[in-house]
PDB file of C-alpha atoms in Angstrom:
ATOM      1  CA  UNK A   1     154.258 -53.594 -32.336  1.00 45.00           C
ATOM      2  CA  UNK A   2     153.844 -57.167 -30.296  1.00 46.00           C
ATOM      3  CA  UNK A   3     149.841 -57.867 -30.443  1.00 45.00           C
ATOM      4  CA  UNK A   4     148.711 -58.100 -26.684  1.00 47.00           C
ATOM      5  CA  UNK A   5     146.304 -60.567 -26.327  1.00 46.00           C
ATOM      6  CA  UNK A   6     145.247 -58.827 -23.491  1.00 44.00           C
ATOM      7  CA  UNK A   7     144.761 -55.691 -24.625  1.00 42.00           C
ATOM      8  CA  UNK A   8     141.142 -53.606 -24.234  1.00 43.00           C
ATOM      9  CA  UNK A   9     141.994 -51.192 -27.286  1.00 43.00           C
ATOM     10  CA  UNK A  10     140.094 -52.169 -30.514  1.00 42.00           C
ATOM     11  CA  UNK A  11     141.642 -49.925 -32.655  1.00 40.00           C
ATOM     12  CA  UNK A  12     145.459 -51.715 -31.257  1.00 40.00           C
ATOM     13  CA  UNK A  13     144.159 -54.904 -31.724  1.00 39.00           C
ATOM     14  CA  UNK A  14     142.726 -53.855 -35.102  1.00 44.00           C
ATOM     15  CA  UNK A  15     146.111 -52.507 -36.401  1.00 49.00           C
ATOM     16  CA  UNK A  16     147.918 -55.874 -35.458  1.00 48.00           C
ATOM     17  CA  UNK A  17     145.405 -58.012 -36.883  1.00 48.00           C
ATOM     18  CA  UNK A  18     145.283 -56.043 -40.363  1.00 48.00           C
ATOM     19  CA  UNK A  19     149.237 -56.184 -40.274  1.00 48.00           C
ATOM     20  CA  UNK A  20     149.310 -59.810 -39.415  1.00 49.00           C
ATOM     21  CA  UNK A  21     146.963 -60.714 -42.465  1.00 46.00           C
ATOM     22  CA  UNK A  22     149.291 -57.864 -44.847  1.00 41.00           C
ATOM     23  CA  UNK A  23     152.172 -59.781 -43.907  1.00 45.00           C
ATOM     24  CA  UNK A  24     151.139 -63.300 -43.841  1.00 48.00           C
ATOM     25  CA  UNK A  25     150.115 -62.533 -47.441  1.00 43.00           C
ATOM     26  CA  UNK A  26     153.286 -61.387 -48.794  1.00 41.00           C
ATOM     27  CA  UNK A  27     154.601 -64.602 -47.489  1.00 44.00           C
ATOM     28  CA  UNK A  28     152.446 -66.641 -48.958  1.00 41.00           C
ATOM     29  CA  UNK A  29     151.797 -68.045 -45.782  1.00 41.00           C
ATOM     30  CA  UNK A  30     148.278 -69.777 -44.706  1.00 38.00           C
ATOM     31  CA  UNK A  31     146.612 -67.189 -42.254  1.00 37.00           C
ATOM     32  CA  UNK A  32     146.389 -69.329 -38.861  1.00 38.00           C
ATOM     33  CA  UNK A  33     143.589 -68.293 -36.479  1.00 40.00           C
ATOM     34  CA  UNK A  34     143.448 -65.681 -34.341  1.00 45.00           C
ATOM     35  CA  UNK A  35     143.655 -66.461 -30.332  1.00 50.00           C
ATOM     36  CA  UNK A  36     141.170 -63.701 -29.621  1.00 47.00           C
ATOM     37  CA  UNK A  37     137.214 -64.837 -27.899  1.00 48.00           C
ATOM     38  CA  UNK A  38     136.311 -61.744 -30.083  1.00 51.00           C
ATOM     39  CA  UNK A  39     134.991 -62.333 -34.112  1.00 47.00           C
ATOM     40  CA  UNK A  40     137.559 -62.242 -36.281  1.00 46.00           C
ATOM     41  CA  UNK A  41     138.144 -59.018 -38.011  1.00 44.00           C
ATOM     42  CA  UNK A  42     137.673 -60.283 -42.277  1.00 43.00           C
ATOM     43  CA  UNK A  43     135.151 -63.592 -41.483  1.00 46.00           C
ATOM     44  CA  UNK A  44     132.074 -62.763 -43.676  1.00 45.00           C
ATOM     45  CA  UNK A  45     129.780 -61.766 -40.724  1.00 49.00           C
ATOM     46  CA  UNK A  46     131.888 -59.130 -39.255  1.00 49.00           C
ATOM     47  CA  UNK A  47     132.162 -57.652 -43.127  1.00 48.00           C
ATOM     48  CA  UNK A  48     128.601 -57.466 -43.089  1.00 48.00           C
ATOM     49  CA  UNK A  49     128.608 -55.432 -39.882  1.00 54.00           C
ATOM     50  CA  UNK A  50     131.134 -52.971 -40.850  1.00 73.00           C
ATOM     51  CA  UNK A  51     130.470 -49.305 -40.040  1.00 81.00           C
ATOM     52  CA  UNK A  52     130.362 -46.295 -42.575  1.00 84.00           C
ATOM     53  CA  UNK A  53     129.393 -42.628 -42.461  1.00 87.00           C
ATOM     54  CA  UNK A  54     125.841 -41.326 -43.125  1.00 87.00           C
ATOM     55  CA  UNK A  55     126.417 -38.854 -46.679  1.00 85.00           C
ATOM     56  CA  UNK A  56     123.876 -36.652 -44.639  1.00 83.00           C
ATOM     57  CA  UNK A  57     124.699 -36.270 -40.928  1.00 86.00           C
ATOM     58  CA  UNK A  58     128.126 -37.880 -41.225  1.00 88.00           C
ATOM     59  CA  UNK A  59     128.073 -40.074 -38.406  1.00 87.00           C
ATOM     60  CA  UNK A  60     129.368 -42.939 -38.668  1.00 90.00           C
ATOM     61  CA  UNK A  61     126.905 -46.264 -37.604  1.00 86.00           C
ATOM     62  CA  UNK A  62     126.659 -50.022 -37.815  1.00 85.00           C
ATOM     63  CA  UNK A  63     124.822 -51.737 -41.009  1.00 82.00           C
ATOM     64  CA  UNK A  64     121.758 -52.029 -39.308  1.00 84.00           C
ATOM     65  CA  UNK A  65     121.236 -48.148 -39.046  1.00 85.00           C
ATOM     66  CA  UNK A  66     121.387 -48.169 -43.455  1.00 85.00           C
ATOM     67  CA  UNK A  67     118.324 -48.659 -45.175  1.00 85.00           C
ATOM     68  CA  UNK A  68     119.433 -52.016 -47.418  1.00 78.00           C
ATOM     69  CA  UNK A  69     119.542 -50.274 -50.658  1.00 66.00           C
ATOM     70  CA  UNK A  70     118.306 -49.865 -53.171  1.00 75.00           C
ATOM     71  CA  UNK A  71     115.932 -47.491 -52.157  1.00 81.00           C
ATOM     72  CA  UNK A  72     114.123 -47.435 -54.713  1.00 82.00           C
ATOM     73  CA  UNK A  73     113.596 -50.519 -57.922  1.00 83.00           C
ATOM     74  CA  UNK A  74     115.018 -47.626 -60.033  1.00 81.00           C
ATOM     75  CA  UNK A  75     118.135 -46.156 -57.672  1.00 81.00           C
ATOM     76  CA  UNK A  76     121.345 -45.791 -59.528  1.00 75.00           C
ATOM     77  CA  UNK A  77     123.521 -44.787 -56.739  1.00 70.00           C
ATOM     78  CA  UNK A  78     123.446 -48.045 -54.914  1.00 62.00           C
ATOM     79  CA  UNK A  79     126.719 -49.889 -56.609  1.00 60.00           C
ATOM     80  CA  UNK A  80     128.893 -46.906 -55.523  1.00 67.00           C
ATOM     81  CA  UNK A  81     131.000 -47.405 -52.778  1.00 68.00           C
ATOM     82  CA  UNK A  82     130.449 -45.183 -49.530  1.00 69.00           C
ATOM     83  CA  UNK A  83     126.982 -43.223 -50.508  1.00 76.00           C
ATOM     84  CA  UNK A  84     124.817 -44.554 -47.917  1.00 82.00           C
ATOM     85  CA  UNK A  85     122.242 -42.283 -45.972  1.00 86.00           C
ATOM     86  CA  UNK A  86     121.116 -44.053 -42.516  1.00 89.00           C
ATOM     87  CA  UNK A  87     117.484 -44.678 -41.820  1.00 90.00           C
ATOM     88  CA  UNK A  88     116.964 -41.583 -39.445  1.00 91.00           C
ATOM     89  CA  UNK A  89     118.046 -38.947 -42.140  1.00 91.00           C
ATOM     90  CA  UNK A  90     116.410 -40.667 -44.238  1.00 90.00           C
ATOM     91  CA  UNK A  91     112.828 -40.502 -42.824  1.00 91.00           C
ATOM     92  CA  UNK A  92     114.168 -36.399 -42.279  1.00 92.00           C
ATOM     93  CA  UNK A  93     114.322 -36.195 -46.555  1.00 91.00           C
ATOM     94  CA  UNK A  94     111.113 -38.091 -46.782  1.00 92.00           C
ATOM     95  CA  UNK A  95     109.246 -35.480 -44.492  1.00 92.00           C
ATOM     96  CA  UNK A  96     110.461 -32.754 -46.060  1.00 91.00           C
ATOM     97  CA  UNK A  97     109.902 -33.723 -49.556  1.00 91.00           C
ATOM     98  CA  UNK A  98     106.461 -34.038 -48.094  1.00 90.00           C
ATOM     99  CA  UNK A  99     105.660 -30.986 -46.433  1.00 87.00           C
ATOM    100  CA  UNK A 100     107.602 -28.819 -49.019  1.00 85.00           C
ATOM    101  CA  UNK A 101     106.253 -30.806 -52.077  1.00 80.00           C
ATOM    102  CA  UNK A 102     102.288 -30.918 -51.674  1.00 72.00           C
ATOM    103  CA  UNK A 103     100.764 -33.266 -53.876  1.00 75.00           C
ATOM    104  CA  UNK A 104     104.831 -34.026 -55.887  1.00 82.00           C
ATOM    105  CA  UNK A 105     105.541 -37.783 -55.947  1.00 85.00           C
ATOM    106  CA  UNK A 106     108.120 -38.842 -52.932  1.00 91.00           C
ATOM    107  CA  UNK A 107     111.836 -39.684 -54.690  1.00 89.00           C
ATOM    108  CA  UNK A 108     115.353 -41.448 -53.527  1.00 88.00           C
ATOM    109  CA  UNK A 109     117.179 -38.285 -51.435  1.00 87.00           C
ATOM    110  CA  UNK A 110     120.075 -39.445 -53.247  1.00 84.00           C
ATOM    111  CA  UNK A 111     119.672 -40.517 -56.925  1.00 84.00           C
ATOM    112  CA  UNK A 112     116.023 -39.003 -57.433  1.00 86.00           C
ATOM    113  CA  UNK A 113     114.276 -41.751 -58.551  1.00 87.00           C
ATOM    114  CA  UNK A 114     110.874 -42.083 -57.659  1.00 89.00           C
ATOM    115  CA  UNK A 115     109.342 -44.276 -54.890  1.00 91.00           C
ATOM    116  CA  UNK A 116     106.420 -46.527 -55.102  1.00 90.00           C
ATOM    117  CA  UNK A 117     103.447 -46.444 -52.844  1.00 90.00           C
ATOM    118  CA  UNK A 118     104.859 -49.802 -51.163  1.00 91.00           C
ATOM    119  CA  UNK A 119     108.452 -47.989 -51.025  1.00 91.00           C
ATOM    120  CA  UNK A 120     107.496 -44.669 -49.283  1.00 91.00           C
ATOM    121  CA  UNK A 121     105.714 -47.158 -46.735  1.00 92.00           C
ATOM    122  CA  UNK A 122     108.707 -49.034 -46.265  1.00 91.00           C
ATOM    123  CA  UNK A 123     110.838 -45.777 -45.602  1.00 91.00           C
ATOM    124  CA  UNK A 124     109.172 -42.996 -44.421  1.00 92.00           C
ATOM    125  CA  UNK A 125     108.285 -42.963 -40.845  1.00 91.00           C
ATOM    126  CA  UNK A 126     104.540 -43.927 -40.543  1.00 92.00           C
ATOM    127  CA  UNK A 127     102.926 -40.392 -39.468  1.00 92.00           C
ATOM    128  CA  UNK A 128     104.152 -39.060 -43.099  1.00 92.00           C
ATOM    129  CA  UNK A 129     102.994 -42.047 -44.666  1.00 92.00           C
ATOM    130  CA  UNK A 130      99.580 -41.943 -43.218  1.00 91.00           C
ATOM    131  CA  UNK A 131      99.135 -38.531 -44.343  1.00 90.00           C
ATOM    132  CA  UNK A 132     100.641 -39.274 -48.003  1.00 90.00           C
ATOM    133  CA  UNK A 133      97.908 -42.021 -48.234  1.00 90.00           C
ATOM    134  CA  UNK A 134      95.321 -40.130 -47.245  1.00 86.00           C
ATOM    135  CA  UNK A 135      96.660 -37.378 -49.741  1.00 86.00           C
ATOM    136  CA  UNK A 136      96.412 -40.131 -52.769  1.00 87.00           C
ATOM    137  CA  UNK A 137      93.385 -41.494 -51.711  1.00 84.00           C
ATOM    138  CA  UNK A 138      91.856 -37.710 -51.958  1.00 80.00           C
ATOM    139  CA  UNK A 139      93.429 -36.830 -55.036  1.00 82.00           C
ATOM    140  CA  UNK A 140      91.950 -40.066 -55.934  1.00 82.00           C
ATOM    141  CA  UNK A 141      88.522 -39.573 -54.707  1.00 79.00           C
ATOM    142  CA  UNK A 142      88.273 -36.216 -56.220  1.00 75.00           C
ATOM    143  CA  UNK A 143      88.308 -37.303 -59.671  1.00 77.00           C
ATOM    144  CA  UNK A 144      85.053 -38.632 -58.903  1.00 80.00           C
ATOM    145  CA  UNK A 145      82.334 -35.999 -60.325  1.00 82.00           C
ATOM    146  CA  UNK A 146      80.324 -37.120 -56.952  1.00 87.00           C
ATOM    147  CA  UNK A 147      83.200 -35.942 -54.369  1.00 88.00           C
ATOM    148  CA  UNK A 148      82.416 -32.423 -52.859  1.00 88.00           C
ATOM    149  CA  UNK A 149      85.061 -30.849 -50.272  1.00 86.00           C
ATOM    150  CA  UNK A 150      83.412 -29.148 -46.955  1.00 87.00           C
ATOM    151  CA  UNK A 151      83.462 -25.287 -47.219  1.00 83.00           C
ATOM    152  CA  UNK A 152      83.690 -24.547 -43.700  1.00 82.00           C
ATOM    153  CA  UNK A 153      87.191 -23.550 -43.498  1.00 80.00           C
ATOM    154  CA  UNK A 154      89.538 -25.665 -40.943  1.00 80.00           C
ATOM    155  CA  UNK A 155      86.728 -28.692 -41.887  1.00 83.00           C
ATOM    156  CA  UNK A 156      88.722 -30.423 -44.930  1.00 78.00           C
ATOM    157  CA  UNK A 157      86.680 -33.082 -44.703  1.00 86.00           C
ATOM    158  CA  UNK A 158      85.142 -34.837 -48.208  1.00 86.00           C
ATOM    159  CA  UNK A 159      82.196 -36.939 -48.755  1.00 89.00           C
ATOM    160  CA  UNK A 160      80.779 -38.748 -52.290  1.00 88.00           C
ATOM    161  CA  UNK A 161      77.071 -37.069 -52.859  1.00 89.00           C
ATOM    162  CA  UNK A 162      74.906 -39.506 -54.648  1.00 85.00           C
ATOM    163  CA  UNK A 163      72.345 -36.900 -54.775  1.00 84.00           C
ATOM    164  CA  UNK A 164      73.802 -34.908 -58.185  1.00 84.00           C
ATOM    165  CA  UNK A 165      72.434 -31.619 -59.444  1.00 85.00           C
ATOM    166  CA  UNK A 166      68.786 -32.647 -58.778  1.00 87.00           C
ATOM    167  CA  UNK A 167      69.307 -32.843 -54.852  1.00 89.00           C
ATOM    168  CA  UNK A 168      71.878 -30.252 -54.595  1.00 91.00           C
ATOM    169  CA  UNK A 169      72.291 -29.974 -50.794  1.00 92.00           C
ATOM    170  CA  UNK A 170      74.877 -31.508 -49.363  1.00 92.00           C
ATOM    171  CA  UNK A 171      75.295 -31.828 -45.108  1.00 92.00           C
ATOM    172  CA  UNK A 172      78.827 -32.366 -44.353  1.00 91.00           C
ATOM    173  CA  UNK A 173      79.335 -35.555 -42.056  1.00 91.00           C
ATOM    174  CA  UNK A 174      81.868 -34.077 -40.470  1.00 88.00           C
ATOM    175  CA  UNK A 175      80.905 -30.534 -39.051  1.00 89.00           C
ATOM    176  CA  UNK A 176      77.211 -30.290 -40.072  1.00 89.00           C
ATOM    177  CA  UNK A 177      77.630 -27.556 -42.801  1.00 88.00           C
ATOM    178  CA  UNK A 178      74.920 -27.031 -45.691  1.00 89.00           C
ATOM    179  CA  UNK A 179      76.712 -26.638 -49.042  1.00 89.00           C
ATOM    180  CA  UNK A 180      75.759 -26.545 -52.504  1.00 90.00           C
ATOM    181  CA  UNK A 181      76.652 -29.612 -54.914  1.00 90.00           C
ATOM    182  CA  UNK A 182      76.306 -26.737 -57.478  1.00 89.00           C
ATOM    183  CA  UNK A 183      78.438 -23.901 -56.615  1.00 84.00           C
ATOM    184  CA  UNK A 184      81.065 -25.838 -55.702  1.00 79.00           C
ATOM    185  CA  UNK A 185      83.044 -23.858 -52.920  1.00 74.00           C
ATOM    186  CA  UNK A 186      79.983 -22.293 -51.556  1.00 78.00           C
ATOM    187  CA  UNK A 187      77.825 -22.910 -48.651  1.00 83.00           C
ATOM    188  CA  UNK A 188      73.898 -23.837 -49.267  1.00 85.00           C
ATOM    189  CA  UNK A 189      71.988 -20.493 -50.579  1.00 80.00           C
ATOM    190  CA  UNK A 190      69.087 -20.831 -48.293  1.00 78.00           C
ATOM    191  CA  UNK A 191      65.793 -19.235 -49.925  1.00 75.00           C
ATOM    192  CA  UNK A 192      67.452 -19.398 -53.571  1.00 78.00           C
ATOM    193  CA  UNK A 193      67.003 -22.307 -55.725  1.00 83.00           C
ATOM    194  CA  UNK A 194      70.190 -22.872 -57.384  1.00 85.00           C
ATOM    195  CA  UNK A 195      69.012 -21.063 -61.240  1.00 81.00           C
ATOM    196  CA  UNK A 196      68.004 -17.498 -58.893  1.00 76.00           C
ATOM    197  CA  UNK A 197      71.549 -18.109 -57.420  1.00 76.00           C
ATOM    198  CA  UNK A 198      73.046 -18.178 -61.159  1.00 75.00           C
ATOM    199  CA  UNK A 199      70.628 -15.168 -62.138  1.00 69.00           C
ATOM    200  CA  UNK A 200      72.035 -13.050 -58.718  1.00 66.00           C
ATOM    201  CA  UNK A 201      75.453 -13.316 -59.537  1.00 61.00           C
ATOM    202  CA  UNK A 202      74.820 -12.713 -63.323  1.00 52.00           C
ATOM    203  CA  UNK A 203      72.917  -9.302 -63.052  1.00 45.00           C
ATOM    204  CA  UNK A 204      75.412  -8.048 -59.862  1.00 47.00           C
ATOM    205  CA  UNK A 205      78.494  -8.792 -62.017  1.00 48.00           C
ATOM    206  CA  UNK A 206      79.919 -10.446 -59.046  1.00 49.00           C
ATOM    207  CA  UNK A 207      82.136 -13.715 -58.729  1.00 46.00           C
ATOM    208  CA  UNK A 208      81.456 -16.159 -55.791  1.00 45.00           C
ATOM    209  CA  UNK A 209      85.098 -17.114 -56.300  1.00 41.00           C
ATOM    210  CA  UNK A 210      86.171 -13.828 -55.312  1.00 39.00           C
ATOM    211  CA  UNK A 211      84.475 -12.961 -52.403  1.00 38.00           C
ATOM    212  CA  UNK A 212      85.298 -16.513 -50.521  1.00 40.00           C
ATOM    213  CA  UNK A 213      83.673 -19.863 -50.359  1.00 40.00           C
ATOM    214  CA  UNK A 214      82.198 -19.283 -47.048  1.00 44.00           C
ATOM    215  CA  UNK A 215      81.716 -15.137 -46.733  1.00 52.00           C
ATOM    216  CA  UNK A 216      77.722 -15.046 -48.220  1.00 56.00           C
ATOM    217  CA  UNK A 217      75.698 -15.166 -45.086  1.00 61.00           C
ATOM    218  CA  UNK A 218      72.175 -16.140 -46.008  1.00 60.00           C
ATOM    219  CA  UNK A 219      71.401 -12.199 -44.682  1.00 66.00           C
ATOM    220  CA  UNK A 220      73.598 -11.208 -47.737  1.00 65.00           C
ATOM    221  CA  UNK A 221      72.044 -13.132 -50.124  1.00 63.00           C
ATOM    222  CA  UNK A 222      68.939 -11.860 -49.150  1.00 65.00           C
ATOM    223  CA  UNK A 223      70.327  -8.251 -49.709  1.00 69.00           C
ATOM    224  CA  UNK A 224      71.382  -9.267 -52.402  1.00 64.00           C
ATOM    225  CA  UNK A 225      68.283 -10.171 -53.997  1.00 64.00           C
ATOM    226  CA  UNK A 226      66.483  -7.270 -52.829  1.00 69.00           C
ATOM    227  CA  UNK A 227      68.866  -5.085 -54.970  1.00 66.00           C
ATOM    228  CA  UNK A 228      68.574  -7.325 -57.815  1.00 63.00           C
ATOM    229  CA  UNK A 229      64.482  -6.898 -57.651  1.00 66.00           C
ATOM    230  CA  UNK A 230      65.165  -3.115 -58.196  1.00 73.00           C
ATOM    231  CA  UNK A 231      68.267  -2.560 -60.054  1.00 75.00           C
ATOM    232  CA  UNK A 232      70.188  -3.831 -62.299  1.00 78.00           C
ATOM    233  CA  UNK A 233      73.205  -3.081 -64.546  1.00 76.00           C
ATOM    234  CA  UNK A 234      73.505  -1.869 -67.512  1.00 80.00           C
ATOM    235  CA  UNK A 235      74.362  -4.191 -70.818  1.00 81.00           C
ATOM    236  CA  UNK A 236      76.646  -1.465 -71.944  1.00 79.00           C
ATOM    237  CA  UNK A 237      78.451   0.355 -68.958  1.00 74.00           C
ATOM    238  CA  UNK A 238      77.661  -1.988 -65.887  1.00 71.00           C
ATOM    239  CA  UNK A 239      75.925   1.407 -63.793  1.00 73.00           C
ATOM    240  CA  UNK A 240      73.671   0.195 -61.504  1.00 71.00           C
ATOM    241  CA  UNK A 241      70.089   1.215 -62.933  1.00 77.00           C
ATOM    242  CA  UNK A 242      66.866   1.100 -60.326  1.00 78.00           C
ATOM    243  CA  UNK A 243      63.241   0.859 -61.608  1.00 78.00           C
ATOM    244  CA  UNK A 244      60.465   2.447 -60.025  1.00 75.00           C
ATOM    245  CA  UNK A 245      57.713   1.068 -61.833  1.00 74.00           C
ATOM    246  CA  UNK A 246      56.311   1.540 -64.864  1.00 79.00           C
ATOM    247  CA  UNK A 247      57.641  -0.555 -68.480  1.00 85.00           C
ATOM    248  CA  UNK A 248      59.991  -2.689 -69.350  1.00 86.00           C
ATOM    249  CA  UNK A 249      62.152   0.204 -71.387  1.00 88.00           C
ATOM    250  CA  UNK A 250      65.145   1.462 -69.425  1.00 88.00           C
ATOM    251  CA  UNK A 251      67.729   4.522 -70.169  1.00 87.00           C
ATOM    252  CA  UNK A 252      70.958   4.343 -68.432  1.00 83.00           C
ATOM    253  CA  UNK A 253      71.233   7.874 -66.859  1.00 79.00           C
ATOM    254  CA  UNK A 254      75.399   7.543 -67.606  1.00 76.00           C
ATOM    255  CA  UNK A 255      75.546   6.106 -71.051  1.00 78.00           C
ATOM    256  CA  UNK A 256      72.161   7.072 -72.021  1.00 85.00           C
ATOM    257  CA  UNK A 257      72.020   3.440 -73.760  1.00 86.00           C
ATOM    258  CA  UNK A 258      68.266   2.112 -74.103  1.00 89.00           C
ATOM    259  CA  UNK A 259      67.877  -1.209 -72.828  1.00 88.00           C
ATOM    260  CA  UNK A 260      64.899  -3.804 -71.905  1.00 88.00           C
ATOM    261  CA  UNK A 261      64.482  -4.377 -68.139  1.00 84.00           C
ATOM    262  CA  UNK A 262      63.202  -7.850 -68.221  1.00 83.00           C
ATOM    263  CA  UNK A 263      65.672  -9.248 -70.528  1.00 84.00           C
ATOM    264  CA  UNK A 264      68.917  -7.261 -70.125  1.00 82.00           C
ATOM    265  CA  UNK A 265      69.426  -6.603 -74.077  1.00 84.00           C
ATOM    266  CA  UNK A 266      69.490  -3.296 -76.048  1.00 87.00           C
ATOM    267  CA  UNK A 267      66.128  -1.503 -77.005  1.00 89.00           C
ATOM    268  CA  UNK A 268      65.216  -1.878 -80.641  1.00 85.00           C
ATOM    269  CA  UNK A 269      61.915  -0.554 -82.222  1.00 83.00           C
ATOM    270  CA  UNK A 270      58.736  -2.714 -81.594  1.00 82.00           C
ATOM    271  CA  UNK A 271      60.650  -4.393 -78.204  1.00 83.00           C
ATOM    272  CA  UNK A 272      57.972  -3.160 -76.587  1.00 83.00           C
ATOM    273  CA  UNK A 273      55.496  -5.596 -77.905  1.00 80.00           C
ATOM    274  CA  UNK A 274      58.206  -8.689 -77.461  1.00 81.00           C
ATOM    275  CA  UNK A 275      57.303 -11.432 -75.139  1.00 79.00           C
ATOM    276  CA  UNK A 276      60.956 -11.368 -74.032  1.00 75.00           C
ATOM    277  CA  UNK A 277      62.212 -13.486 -71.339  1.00 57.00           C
ATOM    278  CA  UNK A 278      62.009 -12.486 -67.524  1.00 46.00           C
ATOM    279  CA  UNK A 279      65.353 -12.563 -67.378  1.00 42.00           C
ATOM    280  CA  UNK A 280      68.643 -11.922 -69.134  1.00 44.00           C
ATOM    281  CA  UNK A 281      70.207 -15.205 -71.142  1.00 42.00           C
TER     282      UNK A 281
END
C-alpha cells in the first residue's frame, strides 16, 4: 500500500514506515529520511517512549507511566522483556502488602525482593509511606524499656517515661489517661501502691491480662481489696475461705486442708508460734 503523506491514521502510517525500513534492508539500501513533521518511528527517543502493557491491569501506557526498574537493588525480573507493572498498580500492591501484612517488610509485587526504607518512599504513594514510618519508628521506639503504649483504647498513642519503676505513673500526653509503668496494659490503680496491686491479683487468682487493659475501674479495685481483707483462697483447692476473726490457722471447709492465714502455706505443728510473713511469697 502507497504511504500517504497525508494521512491522519498512525497505525497506516506505522505499517508503511516498518515496511519501508523491512524492505530497504533486504536491499541493502541506505534508509533515506522520512518526509513526515512527525518523529521518526526507530530514532532512539521515540524507542524510549514506546508503549507496553501493565502485567497487572493490562493497559497499555507510555514509558513514563513504568516505574524505571529495578524496583528494588535486588529485583531479578527487570532484564525480562515485557514484565513491567505501571506506577498506579503499583502503589495498589504496595497498600495492600501494607494493610494485609502488619508489621511484614514491603517487597517487589513482581520478583519479591525486599524494599528498602528509601525504596518504599520512592514507590508507595506517600499516605502508606507515612504510616509505614511511623510503624518502624514504633517498633523502633518500643524496644526501648522506657516506651509505654496508652491503655485507653482508640488512644494508640506512646510516650518514653523517664520516671522507671520508682515513679510508676505515667499521664498520657495525648488523652490524659493515668497508667501504670508497672502493669504494663493497665490503667493507674488509684489507692494501691503497685506491691498491694501484685498481692490482689496473687490471692484472687486472677489475671489482669484477661479481664482487659482498661476494664478495672478504681470502684473494682476497691472491691476487690475488700474481699481480699476477708477471704482468701485456699493453697490447695483455690475455695474462697473468709475469716471472721480470731488466729492465723485456717481449715478449708471443702478440702478440709489446714493452712496459715497470714502467709498462705500449709499448717505444720508449732506454725502457730512462727513470725510468718503478712502475706503469701
Amino acid at each position: 500500500m502507497p504511504w500517504d503523506e497525508s494521512s491522519e491514521d498512525e497505525n497506516l502510517w506505522s505499517d508503511a514506515a516498518t515496511a519501508g525500513t523491512v524492505l530497504s534492508l533486504l536491499h541493502r539500501e541506505p534508509l533515506s529520511p522520512q518526509r513526515n513533521t512527525r518523529r521518526p518511528l526507530f530514532d532512539s527517543t521515540a524507542s524510549e517512549r514506546q508503549r507496553s502493557r501493565c502485567v497487572l491491569c493490562f493497559q497499555v501506557m507510555d514509558r513514563l507511566s513504568y516505574p524505571s526498574p529495578p524496583l528494588a537493588a535486588n529485583c531479578n525480573h527487570s532484564s525480562i522483556p515485557g514484565v513491567r507493572m505501571c506506577r498506579v498498580c503499583l502503589q495498589r500492591c504496595l497498600d495492600i502488602q501494607f494493610t494485609s501484612n502488619g508489621t511484614e517488610p514491603l517487597s517487589c509485587p513482581l520478583c519479591r525482593a525486599r524494599l528498602s526504607h528509601d525504596e518504599i518512599r520512592q514507590w508507595a504513594n506517600p499516605q502508606t509511606f507515612q504510616a509505614y514510618d511511623n510503624m518502624k519508628t514504633r517498633e523502633a521506639l518500643e524496644d526501648d524499656g522506657e516506651f509505654i503504649t496508652c491503655v485507653r483504647p482508640g488512644c494508640g498513642n506512646g510516650q518514653l517515661h523517664g520516671g522507671g519503676r520508682e515513679s510508676p505513673i505515667v499521664v498520657c500526653r495525648s488523652c490524659g489517661t493515668r497508667m501504670c509503668f508497672v502493669h504494663r496494659g493497665a490503667p493507674w490503680h488509684e489507692g494501691f501502691s503497685c506491691e498491694e496491686y501484685d498481692r490482689l491479683f496473687v490471692y484472687t487468682g486472677s489475671d489482669i491480662n484477661h479481664y482487659g487493659p482498661i476494664n478495672w475501674t478504681t470502684e473494682d479495685l476497691r472491691s476487690q481489696r475488700t474481699i481480699w481483707q476477708i477471704a482468701k483462697p485456699c493453697p490447695r483447692c483455690n475455695a474462697i475461705t473468709e475469716r471472721e476473726g480470731g488466729c492465723k490457722y485456717m481449715r478449708c471447709a471443702l478440702c478440709w486442708q489446714e493452712w496459715c492465714w497470714d502467709c498462705g502455706r500449709f499448717w505444720q505443728a508449732g506454725h502457730l508460734e512462727i513470725n510468718c510473713s503478712l502475706y503469701r511469697t
